[in-house]
PDB file of C-alpha atoms in Angstrom:
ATOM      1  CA  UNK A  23      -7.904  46.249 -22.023  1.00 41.00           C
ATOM      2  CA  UNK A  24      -4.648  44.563 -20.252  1.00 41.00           C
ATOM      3  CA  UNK A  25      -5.264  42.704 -17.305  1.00 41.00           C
ATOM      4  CA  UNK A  26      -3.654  44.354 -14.361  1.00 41.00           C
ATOM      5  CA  UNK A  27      -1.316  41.500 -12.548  1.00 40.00           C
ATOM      6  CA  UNK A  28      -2.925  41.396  -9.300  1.00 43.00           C
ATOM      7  CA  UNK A  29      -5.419  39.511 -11.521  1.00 44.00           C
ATOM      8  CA  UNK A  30      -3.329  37.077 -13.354  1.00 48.00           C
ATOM      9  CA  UNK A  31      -3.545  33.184 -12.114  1.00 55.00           C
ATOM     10  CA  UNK A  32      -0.829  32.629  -9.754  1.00 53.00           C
ATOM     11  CA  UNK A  33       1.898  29.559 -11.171  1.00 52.00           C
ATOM     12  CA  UNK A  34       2.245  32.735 -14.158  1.00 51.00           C
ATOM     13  CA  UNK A  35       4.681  34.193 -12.024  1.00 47.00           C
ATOM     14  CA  UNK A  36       6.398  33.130  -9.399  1.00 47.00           C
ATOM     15  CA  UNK A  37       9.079  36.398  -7.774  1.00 43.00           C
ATOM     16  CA  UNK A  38       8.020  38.063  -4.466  1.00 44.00           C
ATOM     17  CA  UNK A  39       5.697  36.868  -1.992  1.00 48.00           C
ATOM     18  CA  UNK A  40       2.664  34.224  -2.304  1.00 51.00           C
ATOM     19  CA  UNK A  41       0.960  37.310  -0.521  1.00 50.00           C
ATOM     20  CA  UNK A  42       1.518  39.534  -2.965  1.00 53.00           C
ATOM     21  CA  UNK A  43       0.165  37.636  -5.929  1.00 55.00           C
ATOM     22  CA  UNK A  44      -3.202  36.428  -7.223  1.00 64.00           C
ATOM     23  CA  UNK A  45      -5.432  34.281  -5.609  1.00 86.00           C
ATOM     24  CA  UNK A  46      -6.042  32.118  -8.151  1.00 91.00           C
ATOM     25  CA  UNK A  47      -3.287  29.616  -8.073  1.00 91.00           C
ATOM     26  CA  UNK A  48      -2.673  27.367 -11.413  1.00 94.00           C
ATOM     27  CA  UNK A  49      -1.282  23.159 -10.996  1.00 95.00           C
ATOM     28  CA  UNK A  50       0.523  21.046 -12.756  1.00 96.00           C
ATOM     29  CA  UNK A  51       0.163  17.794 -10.219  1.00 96.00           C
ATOM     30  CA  UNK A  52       2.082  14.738 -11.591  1.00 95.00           C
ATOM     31  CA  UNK A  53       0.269  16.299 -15.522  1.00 94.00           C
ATOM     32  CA  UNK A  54      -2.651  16.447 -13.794  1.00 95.00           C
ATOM     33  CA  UNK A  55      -3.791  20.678 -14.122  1.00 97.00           C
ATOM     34  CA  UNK A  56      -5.954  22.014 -11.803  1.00 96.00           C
ATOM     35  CA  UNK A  57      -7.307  25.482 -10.936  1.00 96.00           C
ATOM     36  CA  UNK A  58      -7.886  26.726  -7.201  1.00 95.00           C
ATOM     37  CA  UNK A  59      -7.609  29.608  -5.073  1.00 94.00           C
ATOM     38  CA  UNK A  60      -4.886  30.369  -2.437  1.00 93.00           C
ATOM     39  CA  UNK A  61      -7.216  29.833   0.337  1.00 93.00           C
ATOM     40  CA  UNK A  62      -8.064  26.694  -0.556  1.00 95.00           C
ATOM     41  CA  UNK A  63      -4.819  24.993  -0.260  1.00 95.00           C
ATOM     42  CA  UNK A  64      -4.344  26.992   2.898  1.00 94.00           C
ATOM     43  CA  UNK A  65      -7.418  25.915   4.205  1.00 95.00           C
ATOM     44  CA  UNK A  66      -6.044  24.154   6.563  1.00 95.00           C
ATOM     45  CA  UNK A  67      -2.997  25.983   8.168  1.00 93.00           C
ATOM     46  CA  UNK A  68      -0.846  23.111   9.581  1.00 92.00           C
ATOM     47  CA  UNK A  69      -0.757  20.956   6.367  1.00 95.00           C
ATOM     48  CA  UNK A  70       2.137  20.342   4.028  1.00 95.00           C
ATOM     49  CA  UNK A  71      -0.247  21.382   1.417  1.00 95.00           C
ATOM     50  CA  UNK A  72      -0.590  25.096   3.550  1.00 94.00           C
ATOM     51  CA  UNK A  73       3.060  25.092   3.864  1.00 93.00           C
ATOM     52  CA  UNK A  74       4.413  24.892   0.127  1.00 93.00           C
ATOM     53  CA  UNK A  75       1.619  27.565  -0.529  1.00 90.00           C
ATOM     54  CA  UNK A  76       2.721  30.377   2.621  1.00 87.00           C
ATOM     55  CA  UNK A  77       5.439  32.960   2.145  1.00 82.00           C
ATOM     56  CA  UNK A  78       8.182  32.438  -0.568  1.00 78.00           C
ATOM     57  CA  UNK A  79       6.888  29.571  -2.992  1.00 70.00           C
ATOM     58  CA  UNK A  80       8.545  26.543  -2.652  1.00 78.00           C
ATOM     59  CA  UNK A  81       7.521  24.828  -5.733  1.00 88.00           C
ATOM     60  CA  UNK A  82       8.769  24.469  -9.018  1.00 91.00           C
ATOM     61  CA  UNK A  83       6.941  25.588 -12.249  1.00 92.00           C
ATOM     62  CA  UNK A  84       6.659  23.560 -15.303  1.00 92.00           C
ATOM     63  CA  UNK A  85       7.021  24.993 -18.742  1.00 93.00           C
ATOM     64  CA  UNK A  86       3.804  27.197 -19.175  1.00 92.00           C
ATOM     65  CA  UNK A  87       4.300  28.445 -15.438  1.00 91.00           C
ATOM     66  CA  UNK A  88       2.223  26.495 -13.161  1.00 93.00           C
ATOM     67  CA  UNK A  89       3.014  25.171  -9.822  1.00 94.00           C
ATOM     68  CA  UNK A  90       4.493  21.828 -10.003  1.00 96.00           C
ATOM     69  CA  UNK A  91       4.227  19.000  -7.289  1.00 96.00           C
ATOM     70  CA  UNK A  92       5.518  15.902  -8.117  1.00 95.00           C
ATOM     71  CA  UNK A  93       2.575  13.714  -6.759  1.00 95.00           C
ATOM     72  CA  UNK A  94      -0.119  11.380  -8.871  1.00 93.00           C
ATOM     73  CA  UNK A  95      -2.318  14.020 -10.349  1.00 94.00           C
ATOM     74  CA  UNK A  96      -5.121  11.844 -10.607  1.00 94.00           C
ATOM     75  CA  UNK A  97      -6.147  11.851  -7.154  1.00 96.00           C
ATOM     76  CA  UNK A  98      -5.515  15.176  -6.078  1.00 97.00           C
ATOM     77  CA  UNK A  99      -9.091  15.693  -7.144  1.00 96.00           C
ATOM     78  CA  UNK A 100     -10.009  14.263  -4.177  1.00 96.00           C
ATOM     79  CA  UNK A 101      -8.004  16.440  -1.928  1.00 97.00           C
ATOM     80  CA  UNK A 102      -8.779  19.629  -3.868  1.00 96.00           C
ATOM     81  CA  UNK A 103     -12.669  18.486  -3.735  1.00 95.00           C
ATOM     82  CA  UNK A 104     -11.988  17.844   0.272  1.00 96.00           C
ATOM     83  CA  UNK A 105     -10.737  21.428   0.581  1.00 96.00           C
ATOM     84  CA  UNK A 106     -13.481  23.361  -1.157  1.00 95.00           C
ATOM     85  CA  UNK A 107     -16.342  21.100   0.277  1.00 94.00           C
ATOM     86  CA  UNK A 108     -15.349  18.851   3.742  1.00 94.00           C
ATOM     87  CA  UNK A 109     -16.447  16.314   1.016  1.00 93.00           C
ATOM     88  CA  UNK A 110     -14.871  12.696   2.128  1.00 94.00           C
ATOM     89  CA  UNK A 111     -14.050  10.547  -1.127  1.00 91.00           C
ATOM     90  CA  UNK A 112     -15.360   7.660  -1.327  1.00 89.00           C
ATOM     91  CA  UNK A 113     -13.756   6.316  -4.306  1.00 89.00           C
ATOM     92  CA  UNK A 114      -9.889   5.078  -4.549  1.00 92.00           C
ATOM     93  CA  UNK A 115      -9.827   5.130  -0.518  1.00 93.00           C
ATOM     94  CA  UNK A 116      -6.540   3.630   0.270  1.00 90.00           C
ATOM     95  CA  UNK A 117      -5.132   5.830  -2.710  1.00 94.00           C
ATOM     96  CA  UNK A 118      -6.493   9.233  -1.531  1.00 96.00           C
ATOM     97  CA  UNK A 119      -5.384   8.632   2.224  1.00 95.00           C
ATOM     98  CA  UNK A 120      -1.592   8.009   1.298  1.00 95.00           C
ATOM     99  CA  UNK A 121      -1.999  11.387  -0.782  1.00 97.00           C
ATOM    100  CA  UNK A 122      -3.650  12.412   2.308  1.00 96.00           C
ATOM    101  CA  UNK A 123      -0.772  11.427   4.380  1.00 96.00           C
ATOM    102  CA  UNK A 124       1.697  13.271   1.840  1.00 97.00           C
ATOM    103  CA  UNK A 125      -0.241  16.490   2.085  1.00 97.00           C
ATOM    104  CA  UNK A 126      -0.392  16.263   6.070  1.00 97.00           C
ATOM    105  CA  UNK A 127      -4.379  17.159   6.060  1.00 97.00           C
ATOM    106  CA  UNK A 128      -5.168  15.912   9.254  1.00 96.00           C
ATOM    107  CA  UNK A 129      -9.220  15.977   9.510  1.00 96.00           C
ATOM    108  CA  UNK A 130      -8.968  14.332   6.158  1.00 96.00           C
ATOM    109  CA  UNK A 131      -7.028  11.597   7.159  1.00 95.00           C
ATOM    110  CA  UNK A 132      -8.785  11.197  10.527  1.00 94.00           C
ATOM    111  CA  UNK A 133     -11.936  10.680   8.248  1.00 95.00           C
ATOM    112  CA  UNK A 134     -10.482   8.578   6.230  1.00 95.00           C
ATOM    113  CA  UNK A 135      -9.012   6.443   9.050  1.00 93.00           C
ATOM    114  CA  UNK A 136     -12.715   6.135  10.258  1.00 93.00           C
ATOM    115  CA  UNK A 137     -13.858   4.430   6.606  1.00 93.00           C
ATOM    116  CA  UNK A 138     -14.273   0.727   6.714  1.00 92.00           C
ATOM    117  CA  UNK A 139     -11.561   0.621   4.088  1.00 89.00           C
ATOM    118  CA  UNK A 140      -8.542   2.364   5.898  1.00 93.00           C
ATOM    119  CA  UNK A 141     -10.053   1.245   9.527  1.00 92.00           C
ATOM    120  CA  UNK A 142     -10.079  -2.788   8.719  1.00 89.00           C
ATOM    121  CA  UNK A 143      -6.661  -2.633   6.786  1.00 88.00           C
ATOM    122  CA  UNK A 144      -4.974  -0.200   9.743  1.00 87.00           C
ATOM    123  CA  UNK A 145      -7.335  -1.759  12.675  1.00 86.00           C
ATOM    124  CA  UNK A 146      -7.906  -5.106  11.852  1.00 90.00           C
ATOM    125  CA  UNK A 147      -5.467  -7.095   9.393  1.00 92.00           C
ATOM    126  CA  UNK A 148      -1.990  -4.764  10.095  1.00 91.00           C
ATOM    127  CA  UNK A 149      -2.918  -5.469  13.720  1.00 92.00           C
ATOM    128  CA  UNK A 150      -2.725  -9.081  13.021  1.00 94.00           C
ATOM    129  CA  UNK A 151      -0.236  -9.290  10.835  1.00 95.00           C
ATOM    130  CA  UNK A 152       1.874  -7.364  13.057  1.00 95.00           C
ATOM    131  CA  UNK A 153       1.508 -10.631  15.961  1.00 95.00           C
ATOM    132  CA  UNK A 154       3.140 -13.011  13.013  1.00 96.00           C
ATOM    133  CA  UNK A 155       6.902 -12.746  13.248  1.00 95.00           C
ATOM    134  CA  UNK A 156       8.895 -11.937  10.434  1.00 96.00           C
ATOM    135  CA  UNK A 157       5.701 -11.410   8.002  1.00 97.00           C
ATOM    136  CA  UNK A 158       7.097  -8.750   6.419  1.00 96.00           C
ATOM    137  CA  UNK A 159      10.539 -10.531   5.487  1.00 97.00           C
ATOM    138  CA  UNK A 160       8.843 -14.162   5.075  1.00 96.00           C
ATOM    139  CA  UNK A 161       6.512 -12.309   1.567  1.00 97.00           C
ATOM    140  CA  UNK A 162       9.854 -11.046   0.571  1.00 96.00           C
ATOM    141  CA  UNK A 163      11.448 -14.730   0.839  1.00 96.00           C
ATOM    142  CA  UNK A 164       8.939 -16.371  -0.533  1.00 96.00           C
ATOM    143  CA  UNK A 165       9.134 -13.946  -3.596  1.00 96.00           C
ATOM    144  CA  UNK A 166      12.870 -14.262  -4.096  1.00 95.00           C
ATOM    145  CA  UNK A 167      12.567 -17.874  -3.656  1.00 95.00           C
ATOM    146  CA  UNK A 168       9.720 -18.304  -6.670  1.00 95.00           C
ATOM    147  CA  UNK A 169      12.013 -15.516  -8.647  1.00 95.00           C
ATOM    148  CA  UNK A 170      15.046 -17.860  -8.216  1.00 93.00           C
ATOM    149  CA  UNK A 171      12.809 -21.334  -9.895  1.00 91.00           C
ATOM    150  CA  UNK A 172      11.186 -19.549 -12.498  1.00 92.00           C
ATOM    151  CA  UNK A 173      13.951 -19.416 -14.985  1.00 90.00           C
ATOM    152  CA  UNK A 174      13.192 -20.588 -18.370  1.00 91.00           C
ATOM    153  CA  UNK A 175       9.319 -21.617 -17.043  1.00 92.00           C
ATOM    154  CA  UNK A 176       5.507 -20.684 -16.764  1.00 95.00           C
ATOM    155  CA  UNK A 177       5.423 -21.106 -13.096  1.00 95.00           C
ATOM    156  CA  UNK A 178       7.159 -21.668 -10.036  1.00 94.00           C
ATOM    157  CA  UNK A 179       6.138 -22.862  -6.479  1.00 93.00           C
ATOM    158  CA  UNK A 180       7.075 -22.268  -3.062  1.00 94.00           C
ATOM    159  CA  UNK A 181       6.063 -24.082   0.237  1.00 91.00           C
ATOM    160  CA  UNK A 182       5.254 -22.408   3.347  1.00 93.00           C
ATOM    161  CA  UNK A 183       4.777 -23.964   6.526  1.00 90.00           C
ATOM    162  CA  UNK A 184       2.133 -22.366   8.716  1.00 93.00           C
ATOM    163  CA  UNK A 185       1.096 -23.049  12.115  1.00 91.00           C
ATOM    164  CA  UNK A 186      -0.584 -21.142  14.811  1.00 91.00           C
ATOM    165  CA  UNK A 187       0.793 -22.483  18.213  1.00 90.00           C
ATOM    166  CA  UNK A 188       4.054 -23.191  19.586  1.00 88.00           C
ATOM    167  CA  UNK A 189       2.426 -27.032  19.730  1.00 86.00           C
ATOM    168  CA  UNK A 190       2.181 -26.616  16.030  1.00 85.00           C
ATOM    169  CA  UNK A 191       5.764 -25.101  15.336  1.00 84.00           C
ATOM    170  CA  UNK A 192       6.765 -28.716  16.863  1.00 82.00           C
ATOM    171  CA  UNK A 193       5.052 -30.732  14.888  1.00 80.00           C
ATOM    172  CA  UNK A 194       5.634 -28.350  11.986  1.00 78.00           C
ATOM    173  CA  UNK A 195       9.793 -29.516  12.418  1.00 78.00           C
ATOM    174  CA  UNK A 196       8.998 -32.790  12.981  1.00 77.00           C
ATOM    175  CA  UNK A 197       7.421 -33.106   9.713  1.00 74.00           C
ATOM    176  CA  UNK A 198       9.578 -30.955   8.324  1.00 74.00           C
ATOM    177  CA  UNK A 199      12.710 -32.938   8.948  1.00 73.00           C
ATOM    178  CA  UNK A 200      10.530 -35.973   7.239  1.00 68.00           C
ATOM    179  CA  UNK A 201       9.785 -34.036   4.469  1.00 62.00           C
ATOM    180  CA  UNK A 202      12.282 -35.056   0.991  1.00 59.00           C
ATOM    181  CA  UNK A 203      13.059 -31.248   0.027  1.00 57.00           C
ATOM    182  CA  UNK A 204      15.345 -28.888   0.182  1.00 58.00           C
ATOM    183  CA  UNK A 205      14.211 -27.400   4.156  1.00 62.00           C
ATOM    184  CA  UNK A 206      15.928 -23.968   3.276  1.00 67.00           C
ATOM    185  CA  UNK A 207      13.095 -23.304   0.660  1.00 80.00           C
ATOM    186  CA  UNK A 208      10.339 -23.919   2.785  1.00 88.00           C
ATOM    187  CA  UNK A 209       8.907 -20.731   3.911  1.00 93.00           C
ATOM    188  CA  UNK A 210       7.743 -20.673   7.435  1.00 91.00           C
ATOM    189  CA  UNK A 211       4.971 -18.477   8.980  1.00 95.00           C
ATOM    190  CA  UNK A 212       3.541 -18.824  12.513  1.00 92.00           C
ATOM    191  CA  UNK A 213       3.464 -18.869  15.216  1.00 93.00           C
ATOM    192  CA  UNK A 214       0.989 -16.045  16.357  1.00 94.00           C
ATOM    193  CA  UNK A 215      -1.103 -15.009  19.160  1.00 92.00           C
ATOM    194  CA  UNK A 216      -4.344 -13.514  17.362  1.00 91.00           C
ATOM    195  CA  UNK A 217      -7.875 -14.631  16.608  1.00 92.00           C
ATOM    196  CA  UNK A 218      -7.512 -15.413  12.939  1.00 93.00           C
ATOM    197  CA  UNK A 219      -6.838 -18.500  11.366  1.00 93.00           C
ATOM    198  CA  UNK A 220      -4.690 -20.205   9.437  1.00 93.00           C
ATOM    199  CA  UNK A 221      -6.898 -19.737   6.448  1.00 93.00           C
ATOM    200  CA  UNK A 222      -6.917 -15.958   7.322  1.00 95.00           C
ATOM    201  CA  UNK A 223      -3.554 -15.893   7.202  1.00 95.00           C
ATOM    202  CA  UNK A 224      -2.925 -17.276   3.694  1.00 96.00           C
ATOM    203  CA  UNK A 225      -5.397 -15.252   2.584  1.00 95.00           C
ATOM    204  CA  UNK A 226      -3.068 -12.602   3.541  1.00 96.00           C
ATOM    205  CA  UNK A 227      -0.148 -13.969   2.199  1.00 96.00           C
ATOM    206  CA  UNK A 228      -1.781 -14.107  -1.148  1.00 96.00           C
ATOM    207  CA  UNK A 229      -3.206 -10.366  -0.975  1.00 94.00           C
ATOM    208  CA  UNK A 230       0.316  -8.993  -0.253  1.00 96.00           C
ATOM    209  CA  UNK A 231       2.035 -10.689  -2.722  1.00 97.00           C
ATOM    210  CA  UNK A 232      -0.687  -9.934  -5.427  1.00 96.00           C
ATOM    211  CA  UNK A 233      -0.509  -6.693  -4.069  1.00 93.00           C
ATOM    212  CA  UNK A 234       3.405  -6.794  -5.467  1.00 94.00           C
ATOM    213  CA  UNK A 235       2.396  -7.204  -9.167  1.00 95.00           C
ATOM    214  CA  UNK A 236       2.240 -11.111  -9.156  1.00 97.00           C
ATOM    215  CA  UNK A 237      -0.439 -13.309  -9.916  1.00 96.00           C
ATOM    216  CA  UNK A 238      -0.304 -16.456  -7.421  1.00 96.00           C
ATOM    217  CA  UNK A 239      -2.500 -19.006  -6.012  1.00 96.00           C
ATOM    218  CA  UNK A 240      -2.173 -21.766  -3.130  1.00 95.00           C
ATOM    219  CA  UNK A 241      -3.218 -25.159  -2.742  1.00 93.00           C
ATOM    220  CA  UNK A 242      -2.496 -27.447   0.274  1.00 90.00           C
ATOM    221  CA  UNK A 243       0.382 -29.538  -0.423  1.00 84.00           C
ATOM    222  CA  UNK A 244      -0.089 -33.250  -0.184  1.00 76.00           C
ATOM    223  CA  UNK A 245       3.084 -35.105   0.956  1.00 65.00           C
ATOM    224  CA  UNK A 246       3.937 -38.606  -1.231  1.00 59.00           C
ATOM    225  CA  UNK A 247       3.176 -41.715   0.162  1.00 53.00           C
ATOM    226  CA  UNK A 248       4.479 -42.962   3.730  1.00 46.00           C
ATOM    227  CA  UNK A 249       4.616 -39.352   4.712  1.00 48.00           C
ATOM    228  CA  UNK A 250       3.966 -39.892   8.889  1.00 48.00           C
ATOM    229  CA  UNK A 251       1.853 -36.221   8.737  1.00 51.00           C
ATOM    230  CA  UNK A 252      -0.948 -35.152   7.717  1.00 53.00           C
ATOM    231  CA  UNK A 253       1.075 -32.387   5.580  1.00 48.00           C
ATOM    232  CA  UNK A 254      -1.849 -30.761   4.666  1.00 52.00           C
ATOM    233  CA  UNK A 255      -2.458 -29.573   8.087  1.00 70.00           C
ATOM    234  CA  UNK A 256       0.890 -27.230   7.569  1.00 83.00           C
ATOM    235  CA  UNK A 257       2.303 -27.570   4.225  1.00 88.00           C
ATOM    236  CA  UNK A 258       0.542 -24.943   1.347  1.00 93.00           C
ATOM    237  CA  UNK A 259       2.299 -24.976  -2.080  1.00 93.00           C
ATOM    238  CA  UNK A 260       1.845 -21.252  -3.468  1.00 96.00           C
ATOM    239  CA  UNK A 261       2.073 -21.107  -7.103  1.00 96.00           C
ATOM    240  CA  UNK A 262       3.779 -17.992  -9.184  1.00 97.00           C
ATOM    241  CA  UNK A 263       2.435 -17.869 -12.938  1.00 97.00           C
ATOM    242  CA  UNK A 264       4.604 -15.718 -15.060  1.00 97.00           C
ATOM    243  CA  UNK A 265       3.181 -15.965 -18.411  1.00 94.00           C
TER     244      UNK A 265
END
C-alpha cells in the first residue's frame, strides 16, 4: 500500500504551502536530526522558530530532504524538549538561552533569565563589569599584548594595574611613573563605582579571558628593591601559557 502524501514527513518535500503538507516535520539542525510536528515549532506564534515554520518555508533542505537550520544541533534538544513539555533545561544553561535568544522563544528565555546561572551572569557580574570603563577593550589589550611576547616561548606576561577609587588611580600613576617598564604595556583597569573588589575583579579578568580559549593565571607582582610602593597593592602580573 503507497502512502498517500498528506502523510509523508514534512522536510520530504518542500513546494506549496507549510499548510498544505504533513505535520510531521523532519531536521537537520547543525547534523543534529530531529523529528517533530508542525505545531510544535509553532507553539509559540511570535518566535523566530514559528516564523521559518508559517506560510512558504523559508529553510533550506539538506541532501535527503530535511529542513536545514544552520544552528548547533546539539542543543536544540533542549528547545524541542521546551516546546513539547514547558520543560526548563537545566543542563548547558548559558548554551540553551543564546539558542533561546536565536529562536526568539520568549517564556523560555524569561525562564531562563530567572535561573541562577543566566540571572548572576546578566544581574550580577555584567552589571558590574559594565561600571569598569573600558573592560571590554582592556581583555582585548591585554590579549594582544601577551600575543605580541609570546613569540618563540612557553609563556608570556602582562601587568595590569587595578584600583578601585579615583584616590587609587593617583597613586596607581605615581607608582607607575616609578615603575622600570615599558608604561604602554601595563594594562590598566579601575576605577569603578560598585561593591566588588579588587579581587572580584581579577577574578573576572581571568574568567573572560579563559573564556577566549587561553589558559592564564595571576599573581601579584612584586616591584624590585627601592620600589617607594607597595606594588602589590595595584600591580598583578597575569601569565599566558601556550604550550
Amino acid at each position: 500500500m503507497s502512502i498517500s502524501s498528506e502523510h509523508k514527513p514534512l522536510g520530504k518535500q518542500v513546494t506549496g504551502s507549510l499548510h498544505t503538507l504533513s505535520p510531521i516535520v523532519e531536521l537537520n539542525v547543525g547534523g543534529e536530526m530531529y523529528t517533530t510536528t508542525l505545531s510544535t515549532l509553532k507553539k509559540h506564534p511570535g518566535s523566530k522558530l514559528a516564523e521559518m515554520f508559517t506560510g512558504q518555508p523559508k529553510l533550506r533542505t539538506d541532501s535527503e530532504g530535511r529542513f536545514f537550520i544552520d544552528r548547533p544541533g546539539t542543543y536544540f534538544k533542549y528547545i524541542l524538549e521546551y516546546l513539547r513539555s514547558n520543560q526548563v533545561p537545566t543542563q548547558c544553561i548559558q548554551d540553551v538561552y543564546k539558542e533561546a535568544l536565536f529562536y526568539d522563544i520568549e517564556p523560555l528565555i524569561k525562564q531562563l533569565e530567572d535561573s541562577p546561572q543566566i540571572f548572576g551572569e546578566l544581574v550580577a557580574r555584567r552589571q558590574f563589569l559594565a561600571r569598569v570603563p573600558n573592560y571590554s577593550e582592556n581583555i582585548e589589550l591585554m590579549i594582544r599584548i601577551a600575543r605580541a611576547e609570546a613569540v618563540a616561548s612557553r609563556q608570556s606576561s602582562v601587568i595590569v594595574c587595578v584600583v578601585r577609587t579615583e584616590e587609587d588611580a593617583a597613586r596607581c600613576q605615581d607608582a607607575l611613573n616609578s615603575l622600570d617598564m615599558d608604561k604602554k604595556s601595563v594594562v590598566k583597569f579601575g576605577p569603578w563605582k560598585a561593591v566588588p573588589s579588587i579581587s572580584d575583579l581579577l577574578d573576572c579578568i581571568q574568567m573572560d579571558v579563559e573564556a577566549k580559549g587561553y589558559k592564564i593565571s595571576f599573581q601579584p607582582h612584586i616591584a624590585e628593591k627601592g620600589f617607594r610602593f607597595k606594588s602589590h597593592d595595584f600591580f598583578y602580573k597575569f601569565l599566558f601559557t601556550w604550550w
